[in-house]
PDB file of C-alpha atoms in Angstrom:
ATOM      1  CA  GLN U1014     -21.554   7.889  21.419  1.00 84.00           C
ATOM      2  CA  VAL U1015     -19.447   4.495  21.676  1.00 87.00           C
ATOM      3  CA  GLN U1016     -16.269   4.509  23.230  1.00 92.00           C
ATOM      4  CA  LEU U1017     -13.854   1.565  22.662  1.00 95.00           C
ATOM      5  CA  VAL U1018     -10.782   0.357  24.968  1.00 95.00           C
ATOM      6  CA  GLU U1019      -8.513  -2.056  23.846  1.00 96.00           C
ATOM      7  CA  SER U1020      -6.315  -4.454  26.100  1.00 96.00           C
ATOM      8  CA  GLY U1021      -4.123  -7.381  26.002  1.00 97.00           C
ATOM      9  CA  GLY U1022      -1.387  -6.087  23.416  1.00 96.00           C
ATOM     10  CA  GLY U1023       2.452  -7.415  24.329  1.00 97.00           C
ATOM     11  CA  LEU U1024       5.430  -8.876  23.041  1.00 97.00           C
ATOM     12  CA  VAL U1025       5.161 -12.331  22.169  1.00 98.00           C
ATOM     13  CA  GLN U1026       7.837 -14.818  20.303  1.00 98.00           C
ATOM     14  CA  ALA U1027       6.579 -16.131  17.055  1.00 98.00           C
ATOM     15  CA  GLY U1028       4.353 -19.229  17.510  1.00 98.00           C
ATOM     16  CA  GLY U1029       2.834 -17.463  20.574  1.00 98.00           C
ATOM     17  CA  SER U1030      -0.577 -16.651  21.145  1.00 98.00           C
ATOM     18  CA  LEU U1031      -2.103 -13.316  22.356  1.00 98.00           C
ATOM     19  CA  ARG U1032      -6.055 -12.221  23.104  1.00 98.00           C
ATOM     20  CA  LEU U1033      -6.894  -8.595  22.560  1.00 98.00           C
ATOM     21  CA  SER U1034     -10.078  -7.434  24.280  1.00 98.00           C
ATOM     22  CA  CYS U1035     -12.201  -4.376  23.278  1.00 96.00           C
ATOM     23  CA  ALA U1036     -14.552  -2.836  25.741  1.00 94.00           C
ATOM     24  CA  ALA U1037     -17.411  -1.272  24.501  1.00 91.00           C
ATOM     25  CA  SER U1038     -19.589   1.486  26.312  1.00 89.00           C
ATOM     26  CA  GLY U1039     -21.993   3.658  25.595  1.00 85.00           C
ATOM     27  CA  ARG U1040     -24.737   3.438  22.948  1.00 74.00           C
ATOM     28  CA  THR U1041     -23.301  -0.117  22.098  1.00 68.00           C
ATOM     29  CA  PHE U1042     -27.169  -1.472  21.872  1.00 66.00           C
ATOM     30  CA  SER U1043     -27.062   0.801  18.284  1.00 68.00           C
ATOM     31  CA  SER U1044     -23.722  -1.042  16.675  1.00 79.00           C
ATOM     32  CA  ALA U1045     -24.368  -3.215  13.748  1.00 88.00           C
ATOM     33  CA  ALA U1046     -20.522  -4.630  13.703  1.00 92.00           C
ATOM     34  CA  MET U1047     -17.255  -4.687  15.742  1.00 94.00           C
ATOM     35  CA  GLY U1048     -14.068  -4.859  13.524  1.00 96.00           C
ATOM     36  CA  TRP U1049     -10.461  -5.318  14.287  1.00 98.00           C
ATOM     37  CA  PHE U1050      -7.995  -3.654  12.173  1.00 98.00           C
ATOM     38  CA  ARG U1051      -3.882  -3.361  12.288  1.00 98.00           C
ATOM     39  CA  GLN U1052      -1.488  -0.877  11.126  1.00 98.00           C
ATOM     40  CA  ALA U1053       2.222  -1.511  10.928  1.00 96.00           C
ATOM     41  CA  PRO U1054       4.798   1.182  10.676  1.00 92.00           C
ATOM     42  CA  GLY U1055       4.983   2.675   7.109  1.00 94.00           C
ATOM     43  CA  LYS U1056       2.013   0.691   6.235  1.00 96.00           C
ATOM     44  CA  GLU U1057      -1.667   1.601   5.641  1.00 96.00           C
ATOM     45  CA  ARG U1058      -4.139   0.378   8.232  1.00 97.00           C
ATOM     46  CA  GLU U1059      -5.853  -3.290   7.070  1.00 97.00           C
ATOM     47  CA  PHE U1060      -8.613  -5.475   7.980  1.00 98.00           C
ATOM     48  CA  VAL U1061      -8.022  -8.228  10.579  1.00 98.00           C
ATOM     49  CA  ALA U1062     -11.443  -9.391  11.316  1.00 98.00           C
ATOM     50  CA  ALA U1063     -15.085  -8.683  12.039  1.00 97.00           C
ATOM     51  CA  ILE U1064     -18.150  -9.600  13.735  1.00 95.00           C
ATOM     52  CA  ARG U1065     -22.124  -8.594  13.396  1.00 92.00           C
ATOM     53  CA  TRP U1066     -23.698  -8.308  16.567  1.00 84.00           C
ATOM     54  CA  SER U1067     -26.961  -9.798  15.143  1.00 83.00           C
ATOM     55  CA  GLY U1068     -26.136 -12.996  14.374  1.00 83.00           C
ATOM     56  CA  GLY U1069     -22.845 -13.387  15.047  1.00 88.00           C
ATOM     57  CA  SER U1070     -21.452 -13.803  11.984  1.00 93.00           C
ATOM     58  CA  THR U1071     -17.613 -13.640  11.228  1.00 96.00           C
ATOM     59  CA  TYR U1072     -14.966 -12.156   8.806  1.00 97.00           C
ATOM     60  CA  TYR U1073     -11.415 -12.751   8.365  1.00 98.00           C
ATOM     61  CA  ALA U1074      -8.521 -11.375   6.128  1.00 98.00           C
ATOM     62  CA  ASP U1075      -6.843 -14.209   4.227  1.00 97.00           C
ATOM     63  CA  SER U1076      -3.820 -13.186   6.309  1.00 97.00           C
ATOM     64  CA  VAL U1077      -5.032 -14.497   9.372  1.00 98.00           C
ATOM     65  CA  LYS U1078      -7.417 -16.946   8.690  1.00 98.00           C
ATOM     66  CA  GLY U1079      -7.243 -19.923  10.661  1.00 97.00           C
ATOM     67  CA  ARG U1080      -4.908 -18.392  13.467  1.00 98.00           C
ATOM     68  CA  PHE U1081      -7.011 -15.601  14.593  1.00 98.00           C
ATOM     69  CA  THR U1082     -10.708 -15.856  15.751  1.00 98.00           C
ATOM     70  CA  ILE U1083     -12.992 -12.952  16.531  1.00 98.00           C
ATOM     71  CA  SER U1084     -15.503 -13.278  19.316  1.00 96.00           C
ATOM     72  CA  ARG U1085     -18.165 -11.368  21.408  1.00 92.00           C
ATOM     73  CA  ASP U1086     -19.550 -11.521  24.784  1.00 90.00           C
ATOM     74  CA  ASN U1087     -22.887  -9.606  24.746  1.00 84.00           C
ATOM     75  CA  ALA U1088     -23.368  -9.513  28.153  1.00 86.00           C
ATOM     76  CA  LYS U1089     -20.069  -7.358  28.697  1.00 89.00           C
ATOM     77  CA  ASN U1090     -20.227  -5.542  25.660  1.00 89.00           C
ATOM     78  CA  THR U1091     -16.921  -6.780  24.978  1.00 93.00           C
ATOM     79  CA  VAL U1092     -15.351  -8.384  21.349  1.00 95.00           C
ATOM     80  CA  TYR U1093     -11.982 -10.371  21.507  1.00 97.00           C
ATOM     81  CA  LEU U1094      -9.288 -11.256  19.204  1.00 98.00           C
ATOM     82  CA  GLN U1095      -7.699 -14.713  19.736  1.00 98.00           C
ATOM     83  CA  MET U1096      -4.337 -14.535  18.056  1.00 98.00           C
ATOM     84  CA  ASN U1097      -2.587 -17.949  17.589  1.00 98.00           C
ATOM     85  CA  SER U1098       0.459 -19.001  15.790  1.00 98.00           C
ATOM     86  CA  LEU U1099       1.568 -15.417  15.670  1.00 98.00           C
ATOM     87  CA  LYS U1100       4.409 -14.127  13.241  1.00 98.00           C
ATOM     88  CA  PRO U1101       6.561 -11.392  12.728  1.00 97.00           C
ATOM     89  CA  GLU U1102       4.524  -9.739  10.453  1.00 97.00           C
ATOM     90  CA  ASP U1103       1.299  -9.734  12.687  1.00 98.00           C
ATOM     91  CA  THR U1104       3.492  -6.910  14.695  1.00 98.00           C
ATOM     92  CA  ALA U1105       1.325  -3.758  14.369  1.00 98.00           C
ATOM     93  CA  VAL U1106      -0.839  -1.228  16.297  1.00 98.00           C
ATOM     94  CA  TYR U1107      -4.610  -3.192  16.638  1.00 98.00           C
ATOM     95  CA  TYR U1108      -7.370  -1.181  16.662  1.00 98.00           C
ATOM     96  CA  CYS U1109     -11.114  -2.066  17.405  1.00 97.00           C
ATOM     97  CA  ALA U1110     -13.684  -0.268  15.890  1.00 96.00           C
ATOM     98  CA  ALA U1111     -17.704  -0.330  16.381  1.00 94.00           C
ATOM     99  CA  GLY U1112     -19.987   0.194  13.141  1.00 92.00           C
ATOM    100  CA  LEU U1113     -23.427   1.566  13.264  1.00 88.00           C
ATOM    101  CA  GLN U1114     -25.027   0.726   9.513  1.00 88.00           C
ATOM    102  CA  PHE U1115     -26.798  -2.438   9.347  1.00 82.00           C
ATOM    103  CA  LEU U1116     -25.716  -2.459   5.587  1.00 85.00           C
ATOM    104  CA  MET U1117     -21.898  -1.381   6.531  1.00 88.00           C
ATOM    105  CA  ARG U1118     -18.794  -3.381   4.580  1.00 91.00           C
ATOM    106  CA  VAL U1119     -17.329  -4.792   7.571  1.00 90.00           C
ATOM    107  CA  ILE U1120     -13.859  -5.103   6.012  1.00 92.00           C
ATOM    108  CA  THR U1121     -13.850  -1.238   4.926  1.00 93.00           C
ATOM    109  CA  ALA U1122     -12.301   0.915   7.593  1.00 93.00           C
ATOM    110  CA  ILE U1123     -14.044   3.851   6.629  1.00 93.00           C
ATOM    111  CA  ASP U1124     -17.471   2.439   7.439  1.00 92.00           C
ATOM    112  CA  TYR U1125     -16.924   2.140  10.876  1.00 95.00           C
ATOM    113  CA  ASP U1126     -17.953   5.091  13.165  1.00 93.00           C
ATOM    114  CA  TYR U1127     -15.769   4.681  16.273  1.00 94.00           C
ATOM    115  CA  TRP U1128     -12.271   3.771  17.021  1.00 96.00           C
ATOM    116  CA  GLY U1129     -10.178   2.799  20.066  1.00 96.00           C
ATOM    117  CA  GLN U1130      -6.757   4.139  20.797  1.00 96.00           C
ATOM    118  CA  GLY U1131      -5.158   1.104  19.825  1.00 96.00           C
ATOM    119  CA  THR U1132      -2.706  -1.163  21.407  1.00 97.00           C
ATOM    120  CA  GLN U1133       0.682  -2.476  20.252  1.00 98.00           C
ATOM    121  CA  VAL U1134       1.344  -6.237  19.505  1.00 98.00           C
ATOM    122  CA  THR U1135       4.959  -7.293  18.799  1.00 98.00           C
ATOM    123  CA  VAL U1136       6.195 -10.517  17.878  1.00 98.00           C
ATOM    124  CA  SER U1137       9.696 -11.387  18.072  1.00 97.00           C
ATOM    125  CA  SER U1138      11.370 -13.809  15.269  1.00 93.00           C
TER     126      SER U1138
END
């Protein structure tokens, strides 16, 4: 089992920044990748960013590339999502997820095995 706890969401004006954190506990050594997804009201959950524990390769959705940065702290079993130049369309509940399979598709939600409870990010115009 892997437990994930997100934090760092909140209300920010357009152009501002937030940093989300995802603290993992439990069988974290078995995780292959960590990802961030988001879901806005009335929309499907969408991929935001992901990072592989081994090697640290990162992946981003086109909509956030150049504005968001995913990183990890292995010692703390924590993954971060630094969000800069935020836009109103970034408003959503952001979820952290952990995947166990080495060959998982990191941009695909169904390939993840564990999910956090989500944290709300609201960007005002």
